[in-house]
Amino acid sequence: MSTPVMIEANGLCKQFGSFLAVRDVSFSIPKGQVVAFLGPNGAGKTTTMRLLTGFVAPTHGSARIAGINVQDHRIEAAERLGYLPENGPLYIDMTPIGLLRFFGAARGLAGARLAGRIDAVVDQCALNTVAHKPIGKLSKGYRQRVSMAQAILHDPDVLIMDEPTSGLDPNQIRGVRSLIRDLGKTKTVLVSTHILQEVEPIAGRVLFIHDGKIVFDGAPSDLARKNGTLEEAFYSLTAQPV
């Protein structure tokens, strides 16, 4: 049997006024892959992720999550998807446990199932020591872990994460990388970043976007081999506008 496609972009375009932010982006990610979505700031990474999650509507093209058209069946697609935006949805007066109960109820979880999922994600995201502290009192690293916990609370098949290590210190980055690798064992993961050091530790495939268009799709080692290093590859791929 062929491996099912869990994330699919078909000719995605997004125009804001006269500005074309995403240009005919197409790719597919099969079940079980961890893919790094790489590119400079302003390249179109966040807009593409918002199109994939249904947060914004495409000007042209379509997106599918686990085979479900995001625009036509947004609720069904959301049930299979965990989304971590760059600034995750947190309420600083809540505790992590309170926040997870709130989001769990919003997703229709209740009773023993909700309690079991909260216990699971608190353990998976290493939140046990801060589970009952106000989120506003937590470090940025712990806040990011709380955001990740809410993204996986409903045990989705697909995870889309936008700059999950942005602003974290080296120890916090290492912890988030480890968590992403663990999640990638059972889920399909798309992680956006502009930090080259993030690519090889977590992903077996790179999608590189520049000026709103995919300019490379392959293994990190292939990207480095063609240019000497990932840093040189980054410079080469972004030297000229598309």
Coordinates of C-alpha atoms in Angstrom, one line a residue:
M1 CA 0.0 0.0 0.0
S2 CA 1.2 3.5 -0.7
T3 CA 1.9 5.9 2.2
P4 CA -1.1 8.3 2.5
V5 CA -0.4 12.0 1.9
M6 CA -1.1 14.0 5.1
I7 CA -0.3 17.6 3.9
E8 CA -0.9 18.8 0.4
A9 CA -0.6 22.1 -1.3
N10 CA -1.9 22.4 -4.9
G11 CA -1.0 25.6 -6.7
L12 CA -1.5 27.8 -3.6
C13 CA -1.4 31.6 -4.3
K14 CA -2.2 34.4 -2.0
Q15 CA -2.4 38.0 -3.1
F16 CA -2.7 41.0 -0.7
G17 CA -3.6 44.0 -2.9
S18 CA -0.9 44.2 -5.5
F19 CA 1.5 42.0 -3.5
L20 CA 1.8 38.3 -4.4
A21 CA 2.9 36.7 -1.1
V22 CA 2.7 33.1 -2.2
R23 CA 3.2 32.1 -5.8
D24 CA 1.9 28.7 -7.1
V25 CA 3.2 26.6 -4.2
S26 CA 2.7 22.9 -4.6
F27 CA 4.0 20.0 -2.5
S28 CA 2.9 16.9 -0.7
I29 CA 4.1 15.4 2.6
P30 CA 3.4 11.7 3.3
K31 CA 2.6 10.2 6.6
G32 CA 5.5 10.0 9.0
Q33 CA 7.8 12.7 7.6
V34 CA 9.2 15.6 9.5
V35 CA 9.8 18.5 7.1
A36 CA 11.6 21.8 7.7
F37 CA 10.1 24.7 5.9
L38 CA 13.1 27.0 5.4
G39 CA 13.4 30.5 4.0
P40 CA 14.4 34.1 4.9
N41 CA 12.1 36.4 6.8
G42 CA 9.3 37.6 4.5
A43 CA 9.6 34.7 2.1
G44 CA 6.0 33.4 2.5
K45 CA 6.5 30.7 5.2
T46 CA 3.8 32.0 7.6
T47 CA 1.3 32.8 4.8
T48 CA 1.7 29.4 3.4
M49 CA 1.1 27.8 6.8
R50 CA -2.0 29.9 7.3
L51 CA -3.2 28.7 3.9
L52 CA -2.6 25.1 4.9
T53 CA -4.4 25.4 8.2
G54 CA -7.4 27.4 6.8
F55 CA -6.5 30.5 8.8
V56 CA -6.7 32.5 5.5
A57 CA -8.3 31.6 2.2
P58 CA -6.1 31.3 -0.9
T59 CA -6.5 33.6 -3.9
H60 CA -6.0 30.5 -6.0
G61 CA -5.3 26.8 -5.4
S62 CA -6.2 24.5 -2.6
A63 CA -4.9 22.8 0.5
R64 CA -5.6 19.4 2.1
I65 CA -4.9 17.9 5.5
A66 CA -5.2 14.1 5.7
G67 CA -7.0 14.2 2.3
I68 CA -9.6 16.8 3.5
N69 CA -10.0 20.0 1.6
V70 CA -9.3 22.7 4.2
Q71 CA -11.6 25.4 2.6
D72 CA -14.5 23.0 2.0
H73 CA -14.4 21.1 5.3
R74 CA -12.5 23.3 7.7
I75 CA -13.8 21.7 10.9
E76 CA -13.1 18.1 9.8
A77 CA -9.6 19.2 8.7
A78 CA -9.0 20.9 12.1
E79 CA -9.8 17.7 13.9
R80 CA -6.8 16.1 12.2
L81 CA -4.5 19.1 12.6
G82 CA -2.5 20.6 15.4
Y83 CA -1.3 24.2 14.7
L84 CA 1.3 26.2 16.6
P85 CA 1.5 29.7 15.3
E86 CA 4.6 31.8 16.0
N87 CA 2.9 33.5 18.9
G88 CA 0.8 30.7 20.4
P89 CA -2.6 31.3 21.9
L90 CA -2.1 31.7 25.6
Y91 CA -4.0 33.3 28.4
I92 CA -1.5 34.5 30.9
D93 CA -3.9 34.5 33.9
M94 CA -4.6 30.8 33.4
T95 CA -2.4 27.9 34.5
P96 CA -1.3 25.3 32.0
I97 CA -3.8 22.9 33.4
G98 CA -6.6 25.4 33.2
L99 CA -5.7 26.4 29.6
L100 CA -5.6 22.7 28.5
R101 CA -9.0 22.1 30.1
F102 CA -10.4 25.2 28.2
F103 CA -9.0 24.2 24.8
G104 CA -10.0 20.6 25.4
A105 CA -13.6 21.5 26.1
A106 CA -13.5 23.8 23.0
R107 CA -12.5 20.7 21.0
G108 CA -15.2 18.6 22.4
L109 CA -13.1 16.5 24.8
A110 CA -14.6 15.8 28.2
G111 CA -14.4 13.5 31.2
A112 CA -11.9 10.7 31.4
R113 CA -10.7 11.3 27.8
L114 CA -9.9 14.9 28.5
A115 CA -8.2 14.1 31.8
G116 CA -6.1 11.4 30.1
R117 CA -5.0 13.6 27.2
I118 CA -4.1 16.4 29.7
D119 CA -2.0 14.0 31.7
A120 CA -0.3 12.7 28.5
V121 CA 0.6 16.1 27.0
V122 CA 1.8 17.5 30.4
D123 CA 4.2 14.6 30.6
Q124 CA 5.2 14.7 26.9
C125 CA 5.9 18.5 27.1
A126 CA 7.6 18.3 30.5
L127 CA 5.2 20.7 32.2
N128 CA 4.7 18.8 35.5
T129 CA 6.7 21.3 37.6
V130 CA 4.8 24.3 36.3
A131 CA 1.3 22.8 35.6
H132 CA -0.4 24.9 38.3
K133 CA 1.5 28.1 38.0
P134 CA 0.1 31.1 36.1
I135 CA 1.3 31.2 32.5
G136 CA 2.3 34.8 32.9
K137 CA 4.9 33.7 35.5
L138 CA 6.5 31.2 33.2
S139 CA 9.7 31.6 31.1
K140 CA 9.3 31.8 27.3
G141 CA 10.6 28.3 27.0
Y142 CA 7.8 26.9 29.2
R143 CA 5.2 29.1 27.5
Q144 CA 6.3 27.5 24.2
R145 CA 5.9 24.1 25.7
V146 CA 2.4 25.0 26.9
S147 CA 1.5 26.2 23.3
M148 CA 2.8 22.9 22.0
A149 CA 0.8 21.0 24.6
Q150 CA -2.4 22.7 23.4
A151 CA -1.6 22.0 19.8
I152 CA -1.3 18.2 20.4
L153 CA -4.0 17.9 23.1
H154 CA -6.5 16.3 20.7
D155 CA -3.8 13.9 19.4
P156 CA -3.8 15.1 15.8
D157 CA -2.2 13.2 12.9
V158 CA -0.6 16.4 11.5
L159 CA 1.4 19.1 13.2
I160 CA 2.2 22.5 11.6
M161 CA 4.5 24.7 13.7
D162 CA 5.6 28.2 12.8
E163 CA 9.1 29.2 14.2
P164 CA 8.7 27.0 17.4
T165 CA 12.2 28.0 18.7
S166 CA 12.0 31.7 18.0
G167 CA 13.4 33.7 20.9
L168 CA 14.5 30.8 23.0
D169 CA 17.9 30.3 24.6
P170 CA 20.1 27.3 23.6
N171 CA 18.9 25.0 26.4
Q172 CA 15.3 25.8 25.6
I173 CA 15.9 25.2 21.8
R174 CA 17.4 21.8 22.6
G175 CA 14.3 20.8 24.6
V176 CA 12.0 21.9 21.8
R177 CA 14.1 20.0 19.2
S178 CA 13.9 16.9 21.3
L179 CA 10.1 17.2 21.6
I180 CA 9.7 17.7 17.8
R181 CA 11.8 14.6 17.1
D182 CA 9.6 12.6 19.5
L183 CA 6.4 13.9 18.0
G184 CA 7.8 13.0 14.5
K185 CA 7.8 9.3 15.5
T186 CA 4.0 9.1 15.3
K187 CA 2.9 12.3 13.5
T188 CA 3.5 14.2 10.2
V189 CA 5.2 17.4 11.0
L190 CA 5.9 20.6 9.1
V191 CA 8.2 23.1 10.9
S192 CA 9.0 26.5 9.6
T193 CA 12.2 28.2 10.4
H194 CA 14.8 30.6 9.1
I195 CA 17.5 29.2 11.4
L196 CA 19.9 26.9 9.5
Q197 CA 20.9 25.0 12.7
E198 CA 17.4 23.9 13.2
V199 CA 17.2 21.9 9.9
E200 CA 19.4 18.8 10.2
P201 CA 18.7 18.0 13.9
I202 CA 15.0 17.6 13.3
A203 CA 14.1 17.0 9.6
G204 CA 14.8 14.6 6.9
R205 CA 13.5 16.9 4.2
V206 CA 13.7 20.6 3.4
L207 CA 11.2 22.7 1.6
F208 CA 12.9 26.1 0.8
I209 CA 10.7 29.0 -0.1
H210 CA 12.0 32.3 -1.5
D211 CA 10.0 35.3 -2.7
G212 CA 6.8 33.3 -2.3
K213 CA 7.9 30.3 -4.4
I214 CA 9.4 26.8 -3.6
V215 CA 13.0 26.9 -4.9
F216 CA 14.2 23.6 -3.3
D217 CA 12.6 20.3 -2.2
G218 CA 14.9 17.6 -1.0
A219 CA 17.2 16.2 1.8
P220 CA 19.2 18.6 3.9
S221 CA 22.4 16.7 2.8
D222 CA 21.5 17.3 -0.8
L223 CA 21.0 21.0 -0.2
A224 CA 24.4 21.3 1.6
R225 CA 26.2 19.1 -1.0
K226 CA 25.3 21.3 -3.9
N227 CA 26.5 24.4 -2.1
G228 CA 29.2 23.3 0.3
T229 CA 27.3 24.2 3.5
L230 CA 23.7 25.0 4.4
E231 CA 24.7 28.6 4.9
E232 CA 26.1 28.8 1.4
A233 CA 22.9 27.2 0.1
F234 CA 20.8 29.8 1.9
Y235 CA 22.8 32.6 0.3
S236 CA 22.7 31.0 -3.1
L237 CA 18.9 30.4 -3.1
T238 CA 18.1 33.9 -1.9
A239 CA 20.6 35.8 -3.9
Q240 CA 18.1 36.9 -6.6
P241 CA 14.3 37.5 -6.5
V242 CA 12.2 34.8 -8.1

